[in-house]
Coordinates of C-alpha atoms in Angstrom, one line a residue:
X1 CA -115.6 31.0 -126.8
X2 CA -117.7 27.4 -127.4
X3 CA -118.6 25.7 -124.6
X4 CA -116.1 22.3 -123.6
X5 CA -117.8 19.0 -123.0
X6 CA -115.7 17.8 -119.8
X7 CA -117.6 14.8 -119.1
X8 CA -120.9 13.0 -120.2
X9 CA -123.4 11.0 -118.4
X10 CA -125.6 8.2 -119.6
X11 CA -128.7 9.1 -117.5
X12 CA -132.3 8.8 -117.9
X13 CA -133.9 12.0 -117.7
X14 CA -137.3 13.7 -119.1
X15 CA -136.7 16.8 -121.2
X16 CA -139.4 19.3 -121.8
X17 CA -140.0 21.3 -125.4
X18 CA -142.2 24.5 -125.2
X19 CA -142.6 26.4 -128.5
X20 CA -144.8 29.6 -128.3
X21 CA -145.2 32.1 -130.8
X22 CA -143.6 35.6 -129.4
X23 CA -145.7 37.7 -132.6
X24 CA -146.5 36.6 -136.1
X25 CA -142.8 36.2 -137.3
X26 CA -141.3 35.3 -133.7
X27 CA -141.2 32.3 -132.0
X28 CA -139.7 31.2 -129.3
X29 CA -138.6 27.4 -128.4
X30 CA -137.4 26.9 -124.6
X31 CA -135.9 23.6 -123.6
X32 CA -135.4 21.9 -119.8
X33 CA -133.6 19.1 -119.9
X34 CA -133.9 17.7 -117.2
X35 CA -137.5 18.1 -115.8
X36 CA -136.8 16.9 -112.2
X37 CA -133.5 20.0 -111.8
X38 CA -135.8 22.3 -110.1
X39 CA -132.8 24.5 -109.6
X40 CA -134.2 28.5 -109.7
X41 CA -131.4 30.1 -111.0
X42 CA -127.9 28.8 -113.9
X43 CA -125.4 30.4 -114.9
X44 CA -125.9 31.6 -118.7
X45 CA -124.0 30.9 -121.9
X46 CA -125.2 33.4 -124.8
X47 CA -125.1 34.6 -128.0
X48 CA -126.1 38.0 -128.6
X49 CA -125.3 39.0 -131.9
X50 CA -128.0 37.9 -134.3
X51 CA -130.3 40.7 -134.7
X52 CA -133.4 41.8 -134.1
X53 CA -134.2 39.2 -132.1
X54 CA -133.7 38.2 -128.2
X55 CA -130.4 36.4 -127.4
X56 CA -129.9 32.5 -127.5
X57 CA -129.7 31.7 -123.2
X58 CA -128.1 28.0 -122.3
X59 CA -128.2 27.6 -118.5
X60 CA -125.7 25.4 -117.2
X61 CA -126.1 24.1 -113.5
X62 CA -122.5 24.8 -112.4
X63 CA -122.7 22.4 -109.7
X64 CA -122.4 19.6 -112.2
X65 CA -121.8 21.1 -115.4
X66 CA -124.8 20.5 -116.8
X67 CA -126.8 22.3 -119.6
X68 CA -129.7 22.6 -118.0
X69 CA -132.0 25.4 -120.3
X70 CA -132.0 26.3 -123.8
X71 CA -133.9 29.1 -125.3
X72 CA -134.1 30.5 -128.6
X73 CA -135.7 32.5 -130.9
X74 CA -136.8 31.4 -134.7
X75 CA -138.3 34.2 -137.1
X76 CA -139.0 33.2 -140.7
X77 CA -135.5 35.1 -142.0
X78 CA -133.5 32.9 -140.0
X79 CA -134.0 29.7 -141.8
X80 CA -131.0 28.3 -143.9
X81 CA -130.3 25.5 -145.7
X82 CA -128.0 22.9 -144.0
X83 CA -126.6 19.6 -145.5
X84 CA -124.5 18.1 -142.9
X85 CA -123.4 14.2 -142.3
X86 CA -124.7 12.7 -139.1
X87 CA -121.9 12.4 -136.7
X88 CA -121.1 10.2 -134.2
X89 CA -124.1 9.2 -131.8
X90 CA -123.7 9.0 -128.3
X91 CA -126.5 8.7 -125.6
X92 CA -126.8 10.6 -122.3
X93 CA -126.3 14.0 -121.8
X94 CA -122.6 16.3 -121.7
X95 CA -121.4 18.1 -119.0
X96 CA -119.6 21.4 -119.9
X97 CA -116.5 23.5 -118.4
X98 CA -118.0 25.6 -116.0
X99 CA -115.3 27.7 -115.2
X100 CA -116.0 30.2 -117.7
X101 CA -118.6 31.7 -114.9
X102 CA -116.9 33.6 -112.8
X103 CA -119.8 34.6 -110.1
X104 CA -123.5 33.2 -109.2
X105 CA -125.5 33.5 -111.1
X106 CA -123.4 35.2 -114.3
X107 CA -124.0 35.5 -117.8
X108 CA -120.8 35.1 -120.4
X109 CA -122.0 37.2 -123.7
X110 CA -120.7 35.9 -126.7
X111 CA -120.8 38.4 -129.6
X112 CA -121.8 35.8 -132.3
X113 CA -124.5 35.1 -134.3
X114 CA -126.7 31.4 -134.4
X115 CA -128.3 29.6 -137.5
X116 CA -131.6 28.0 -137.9
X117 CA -132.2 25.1 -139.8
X118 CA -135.2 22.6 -140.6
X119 CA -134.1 19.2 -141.9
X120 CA -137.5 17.0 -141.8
X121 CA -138.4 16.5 -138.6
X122 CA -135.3 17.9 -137.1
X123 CA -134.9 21.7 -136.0
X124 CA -131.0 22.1 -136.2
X125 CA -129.5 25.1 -134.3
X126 CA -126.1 26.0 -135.1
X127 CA -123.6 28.0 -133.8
X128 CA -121.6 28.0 -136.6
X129 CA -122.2 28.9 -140.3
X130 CA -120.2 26.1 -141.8
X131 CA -121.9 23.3 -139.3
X132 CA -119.4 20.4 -139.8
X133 CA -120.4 18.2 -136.0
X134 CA -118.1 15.3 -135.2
X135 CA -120.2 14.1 -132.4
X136 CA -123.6 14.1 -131.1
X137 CA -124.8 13.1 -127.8
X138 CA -128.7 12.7 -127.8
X139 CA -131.2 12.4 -124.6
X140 CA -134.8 11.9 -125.5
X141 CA -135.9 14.4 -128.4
X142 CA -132.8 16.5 -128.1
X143 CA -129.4 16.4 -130.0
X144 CA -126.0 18.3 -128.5
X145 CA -123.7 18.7 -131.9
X146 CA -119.8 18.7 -131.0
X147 CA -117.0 19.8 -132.9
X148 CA -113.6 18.9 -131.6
X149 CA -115.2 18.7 -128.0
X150 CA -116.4 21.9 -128.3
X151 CA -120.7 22.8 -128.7
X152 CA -121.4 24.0 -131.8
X153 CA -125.0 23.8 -131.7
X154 CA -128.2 21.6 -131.0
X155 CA -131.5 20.1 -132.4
X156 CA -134.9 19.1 -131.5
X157 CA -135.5 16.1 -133.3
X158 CA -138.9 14.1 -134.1
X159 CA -141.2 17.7 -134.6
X160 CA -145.1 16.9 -134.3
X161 CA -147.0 17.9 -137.2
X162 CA -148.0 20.8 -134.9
X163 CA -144.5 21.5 -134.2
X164 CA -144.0 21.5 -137.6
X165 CA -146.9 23.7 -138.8
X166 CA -145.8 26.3 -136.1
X167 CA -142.6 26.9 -137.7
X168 CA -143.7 27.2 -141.2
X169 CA -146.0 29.4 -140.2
X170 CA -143.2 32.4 -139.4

């Protein structure tokens, strides 16, 4: 079960990155887009299957819809090679279907697996092995990838030399 873009926003917001090496071969990149959503607690979309490593967590503010958080995990044995035509651009930011949470607060699991990819200056995260996107939507440094609606991953585009570095040296 992908989460369904209901709605999208064009909206200025500032998005934070934060990528902090877990151990050697782990690191872990969280994402807040939207700076100013001081909300303390989201409702969380996540995949739990690829292992050894923690879970991928998207929060989504179920007042709006919103993704809110991403988190997610990079170790050197995830990395894949991707070859994928841009989609469609879009600015602004996608609100999901938050009816999928059925309590305050809730977590869905989704017994899947995600994919990591580096494409120059782009970190690509997939939730799909075969990433085909139709669509993107893009606010600031951050890319949502849709497939027929759907979210099929996500990327954090225009990677520092630092950023870089950091993930070449998993």
């Amino acid at each position: 079960m992908l989460l369904k873009k209901i709605d999208s926003e064009n909206k200025k917001i500032d998005s934070a990155i934060h990528m902090e090496k877990v151990v050697d071969d782990l690191l872990m990149i969280s994402i807040k887009m939207d700076t100013k959503n001081n909300k303390s607690y989201y409702d969380y979309w996540r995949l739990i299957k690829t292992m050894g490593i923690p879970p991928l967590e998207i929060g989504i503010d179920k007042t709006d819809g919103s993704i809110q958080t991403i988190v997610f995990y990079v170790a050197s044995d995830l990395f894949r090679e991707i070859n994928f035509k841009l989609p469609n651009k879009n600015e602004g930011r996608i609100m999901v279907d938050s009816s999928i949470f059925k309590k305050e607060n809730d977590y869905v699991d989704i017994d899947s697996n995600y994919f990591v990819f580096l494409d120059g200056d782009e970190l690509v995260c997939s939730f799909e092995e075969k990433f085909n996107p139709d669509m993107s939507y893009n606010i600031n440094r951050i890319k949502v990838f849709l497939k027929l609606n759907e979210v099929i991953g996500f990327s954090v585009k225009d990677l520092s030399n630092i950023e870089i570095e950091k993930l070449k040296s998993l």
